[in-house]
Amino acid sequence: MVQQKRDKVVDAAYKVMSEKGYEKASIKDIASEAGITPGLIHYYFRNKEEILTDLLIASSRQYTQDMQRLQSSVPAEHLAKAALNEPKDRVERQPDWYKLRYELFALGLRNPQISDSVNALLGNARTGIEAILHKIVGDAGEEAASVAAIMLACFDGLALQKLLNPEFDIDRAYLELEKTLRARYNITD
């Protein structure tokens, strides 16, 4: 029951924060959207930062599950392209998710109480990318974790550029990223 209420608050927070942005979204707005009193929000969460952290961790878990389904449903020879298309396409499908992600990054840099959660979020993403890399190339070598970190930085950086400049050619950038990875790991179709 407690987890259901927390999930309801997180869902409401996603809607409110997506519409208003993190700074302008209030606990009162989130409570109203969730259909509960603002005081009850504080029973489940200490503050707005904790709500945002839970929101993005839940979203990250869902994304990881989606990527695991992708791995099991796409033939190995097409997995590299499919796995690269997913974060690129997500920029178009869920720009608000990225906006909230960047707000959490900024909060994590300023607030030591949530920096561990931000670090865990990034670690989860790196681990997921590394697992896909191993699935595509088999033994990706001991540098696979570093390559996964570089790829995550590319995904986040390219998404940020696209959000700030709708004219940015994200497709071309991803094509170059794909070429680089194919050359590095001798991946052929």
PDB file of C-alpha atoms in Angstrom, residues 28-150:
ATOM      1  CA  LYS A  28       0.966  21.387  -3.521  1.00  0.00           C
ATOM      2  CA  ASP A  29       0.761  20.932  -7.320  1.00  0.00           C
ATOM      3  CA  ILE A  30       2.008  17.363  -7.059  1.00  0.00           C
ATOM      4  CA  ALA A  31      -0.400  16.552  -4.229  1.00  0.00           C
ATOM      5  CA  SER A  32      -3.308  17.996  -6.196  1.00  0.00           C
ATOM      6  CA  GLU A  33      -2.413  15.914  -9.245  1.00  0.00           C
ATOM      7  CA  ALA A  34      -2.062  12.792  -7.057  1.00  0.00           C
ATOM      8  CA  GLY A  35      -5.375  13.504  -5.319  1.00  0.00           C
ATOM      9  CA  ILE A  36      -3.863  13.649  -1.833  1.00  0.00           C
ATOM     10  CA  THR A  37      -3.035  16.363   0.693  1.00  0.00           C
ATOM     11  CA  PRO A  38       0.366  18.090   0.626  1.00  0.00           C
ATOM     12  CA  GLY A  39       1.048  16.851   4.161  1.00  0.00           C
ATOM     13  CA  LEU A  40       0.661  13.269   3.014  1.00  0.00           C
ATOM     14  CA  ILE A  41       3.380  13.824   0.403  1.00  0.00           C
ATOM     15  CA  HIS A  42       5.785  14.535   3.254  1.00  0.00           C
ATOM     16  CA  TYR A  43       4.818  11.244   4.852  1.00  0.00           C
ATOM     17  CA  TYR A  44       6.195   9.425   1.795  1.00  0.00           C
ATOM     18  CA  PHE A  45       8.996  11.811   0.730  1.00  0.00           C
ATOM     19  CA  ARG A  46      11.264  14.214   2.601  1.00  0.00           C
ATOM     20  CA  ASN A  47      11.286  16.800  -0.180  1.00  0.00           C
ATOM     21  CA  LYS A  48      10.862  17.505  -3.861  1.00  0.00           C
ATOM     22  CA  GLU A  49      14.424  16.349  -4.632  1.00  0.00           C
ATOM     23  CA  GLU A  50      13.626  12.898  -3.255  1.00  0.00           C
ATOM     24  CA  ILE A  51      10.504  12.728  -5.425  1.00  0.00           C
ATOM     25  CA  LEU A  52      12.515  13.658  -8.520  1.00  0.00           C
ATOM     26  CA  THR A  53      15.186  11.114  -7.644  1.00  0.00           C
ATOM     27  CA  ASP A  54      12.608   8.341  -7.222  1.00  0.00           C
ATOM     28  CA  LEU A  55      10.899   9.417 -10.430  1.00  0.00           C
ATOM     29  CA  LEU A  56      14.072   9.128 -12.477  1.00  0.00           C
ATOM     30  CA  ILE A  57      15.233   5.914 -10.818  1.00  0.00           C
ATOM     31  CA  ALA A  58      11.854   4.315 -11.569  1.00  0.00           C
ATOM     32  CA  SER A  59      12.059   5.572 -15.126  1.00  0.00           C
ATOM     33  CA  SER A  60      15.606   4.244 -15.425  1.00  0.00           C
ATOM     34  CA  ARG A  61      14.490   0.814 -14.221  1.00  0.00           C
ATOM     35  CA  GLN A  62      11.704   0.810 -16.799  1.00  0.00           C
ATOM     36  CA  TYR A  63      14.168   1.837 -19.498  1.00  0.00           C
ATOM     37  CA  THR A  64      16.513  -0.975 -18.447  1.00  0.00           C
ATOM     38  CA  GLN A  65      13.658  -3.467 -18.716  1.00  0.00           C
ATOM     39  CA  ASP A  66      12.775  -2.089 -22.154  1.00  0.00           C
ATOM     40  CA  MET A  67      16.389  -2.496 -23.265  1.00  0.00           C
ATOM     41  CA  GLN A  68      16.467  -6.067 -21.927  1.00  0.00           C
ATOM     42  CA  ARG A  69      13.353  -6.838 -23.971  1.00  0.00           C
ATOM     43  CA  LEU A  70      15.046  -5.267 -26.985  1.00  0.00           C
ATOM     44  CA  GLN A  71      18.080  -7.509 -26.466  1.00  0.00           C
ATOM     45  CA  SER A  72      15.924 -10.618 -26.376  1.00  0.00           C
ATOM     46  CA  SER A  73      13.722  -9.672 -29.328  1.00  0.00           C
ATOM     47  CA  VAL A  74      16.236  -8.284 -31.854  1.00  0.00           C
ATOM     48  CA  PRO A  75      18.605 -10.624 -33.701  1.00  0.00           C
ATOM     49  CA  ALA A  76      22.215 -10.175 -32.599  1.00  0.00           C
ATOM     50  CA  GLU A  77      23.287  -8.824 -35.998  1.00  0.00           C
ATOM     51  CA  HIS A  78      20.785  -5.940 -35.702  1.00  0.00           C
ATOM     52  CA  LEU A  79      21.187  -5.247 -31.993  1.00  0.00           C
ATOM     53  CA  ALA A  80      23.878  -2.571 -32.366  1.00  0.00           C
ATOM     54  CA  LYS A  81      21.686  -0.384 -34.578  1.00  0.00           C
ATOM     55  CA  ALA A  82      18.549  -1.019 -32.507  1.00  0.00           C
ATOM     56  CA  ALA A  83      20.357  -0.240 -29.239  1.00  0.00           C
ATOM     57  CA  LEU A  84      21.721   3.038 -30.634  1.00  0.00           C
ATOM     58  CA  ASN A  85      18.369   4.037 -32.086  1.00  0.00           C
ATOM     59  CA  GLU A  86      16.637   3.704 -28.719  1.00  0.00           C
ATOM     60  CA  PRO A  87      18.267   6.660 -26.876  1.00  0.00           C
ATOM     61  CA  LYS A  88      18.183   8.768 -30.066  1.00  0.00           C
ATOM     62  CA  ASP A  89      14.475   8.118 -30.573  1.00  0.00           C
ATOM     63  CA  ARG A  90      13.763   8.713 -26.884  1.00  0.00           C
ATOM     64  CA  VAL A  91      14.802  12.336 -27.316  1.00  0.00           C
ATOM     65  CA  GLU A  92      11.836  12.758 -29.659  1.00  0.00           C
ATOM     66  CA  ARG A  93       9.430  10.561 -27.688  1.00  0.00           C
ATOM     67  CA  GLN A  94      10.237  11.764 -24.164  1.00  0.00           C
ATOM     68  CA  PRO A  95      12.008  15.118 -24.188  1.00  0.00           C
ATOM     69  CA  ASP A  96      10.586  15.908 -20.742  1.00  0.00           C
ATOM     70  CA  TRP A  97      12.305  12.823 -19.317  1.00  0.00           C
ATOM     71  CA  TYR A  98      15.647  14.195 -20.456  1.00  0.00           C
ATOM     72  CA  LYS A  99      14.850  17.659 -19.112  1.00  0.00           C
ATOM     73  CA  LEU A 100      14.077  16.224 -15.683  1.00  0.00           C
ATOM     74  CA  ARG A 101      17.210  14.072 -15.896  1.00  0.00           C
ATOM     75  CA  TYR A 102      19.363  17.158 -16.446  1.00  0.00           C
ATOM     76  CA  GLU A 103      17.668  18.938 -13.557  1.00  0.00           C
ATOM     77  CA  LEU A 104      18.491  15.978 -11.336  1.00  0.00           C
ATOM     78  CA  PHE A 105      22.124  16.086 -12.501  1.00  0.00           C
ATOM     79  CA  ALA A 106      22.347  19.748 -11.516  1.00  0.00           C
ATOM     80  CA  LEU A 107      20.726  19.056  -8.144  1.00  0.00           C
ATOM     81  CA  GLY A 108      23.121  16.165  -7.537  1.00  0.00           C
ATOM     82  CA  LEU A 109      26.076  18.457  -8.107  1.00  0.00           C
ATOM     83  CA  ARG A 110      24.751  20.957  -5.551  1.00  0.00           C
ATOM     84  CA  ASN A 111      23.174  18.645  -3.001  1.00  0.00           C
ATOM     85  CA  PRO A 112      25.302  15.929  -1.393  1.00  0.00           C
ATOM     86  CA  GLN A 113      22.151  14.278  -0.008  1.00  0.00           C
ATOM     87  CA  ILE A 114      21.099  13.168  -3.479  1.00  0.00           C
ATOM     88  CA  SER A 115      24.464  12.868  -5.217  1.00  0.00           C
ATOM     89  CA  ASP A 116      24.624   9.156  -4.329  1.00  0.00           C
ATOM     90  CA  SER A 117      21.262   8.597  -6.005  1.00  0.00           C
ATOM     91  CA  VAL A 118      22.395  10.448  -9.121  1.00  0.00           C
ATOM     92  CA  ASN A 119      25.585   8.405  -9.155  1.00  0.00           C
ATOM     93  CA  ALA A 120      23.539   5.197  -8.823  1.00  0.00           C
ATOM     94  CA  LEU A 121      21.333   6.299 -11.716  1.00  0.00           C
ATOM     95  CA  LEU A 122      24.373   6.868 -13.910  1.00  0.00           C
ATOM     96  CA  GLY A 123      25.952   3.602 -12.757  1.00  0.00           C
ATOM     97  CA  ASN A 124      22.816   1.695 -13.674  1.00  0.00           C
ATOM     98  CA  ALA A 125      22.891   3.235 -17.155  1.00  0.00           C
ATOM     99  CA  ARG A 126      26.574   2.387 -17.654  1.00  0.00           C
ATOM    100  CA  THR A 127      26.005  -1.195 -16.526  1.00  0.00           C
ATOM    101  CA  GLY A 128      23.091  -1.573 -18.936  1.00  0.00           C
ATOM    102  CA  ILE A 129      25.105  -0.201 -21.851  1.00  0.00           C
ATOM    103  CA  GLU A 130      28.023  -2.467 -20.966  1.00  0.00           C
ATOM    104  CA  ALA A 131      25.723  -5.521 -20.939  1.00  0.00           C
ATOM    105  CA  ILE A 132      24.432  -4.666 -24.407  1.00  0.00           C
ATOM    106  CA  LEU A 133      27.984  -4.099 -25.615  1.00  0.00           C
ATOM    107  CA  HIS A 134      28.988  -7.558 -24.379  1.00  0.00           C
ATOM    108  CA  LYS A 135      25.959  -9.078 -26.077  1.00  0.00           C
ATOM    109  CA  ILE A 136      26.860  -7.440 -29.389  1.00  0.00           C
ATOM    110  CA  VAL A 137      30.581  -8.179 -29.469  1.00  0.00           C
ATOM    111  CA  GLY A 138      30.976 -11.041 -27.021  1.00  0.00           C
ATOM    112  CA  ASP A 139      34.108 -10.274 -25.049  1.00  0.00           C
ATOM    113  CA  ALA A 140      34.177  -6.478 -25.203  1.00  0.00           C
ATOM    114  CA  GLY A 141      37.422  -6.460 -23.280  1.00  0.00           C
ATOM    115  CA  GLU A 142      38.342  -4.920 -19.993  1.00  0.00           C
ATOM    116  CA  GLU A 143      37.745  -1.448 -21.404  1.00  0.00           C
ATOM    117  CA  ALA A 144      34.017  -2.164 -21.896  1.00  0.00           C
ATOM    118  CA  ALA A 145      33.081  -0.229 -18.758  1.00  0.00           C
ATOM    119  CA  SER A 146      34.978   2.817 -20.028  1.00  0.00           C
ATOM    120  CA  VAL A 147      33.402   2.527 -23.468  1.00  0.00           C
ATOM    121  CA  ALA A 148      29.963   2.320 -21.794  1.00  0.00           C
ATOM    122  CA  ALA A 149      30.735   5.508 -19.846  1.00  0.00           C
ATOM    123  CA  ILE A 150      31.746   7.286 -23.062  1.00  0.00           C
TER     124      ILE A 150
END
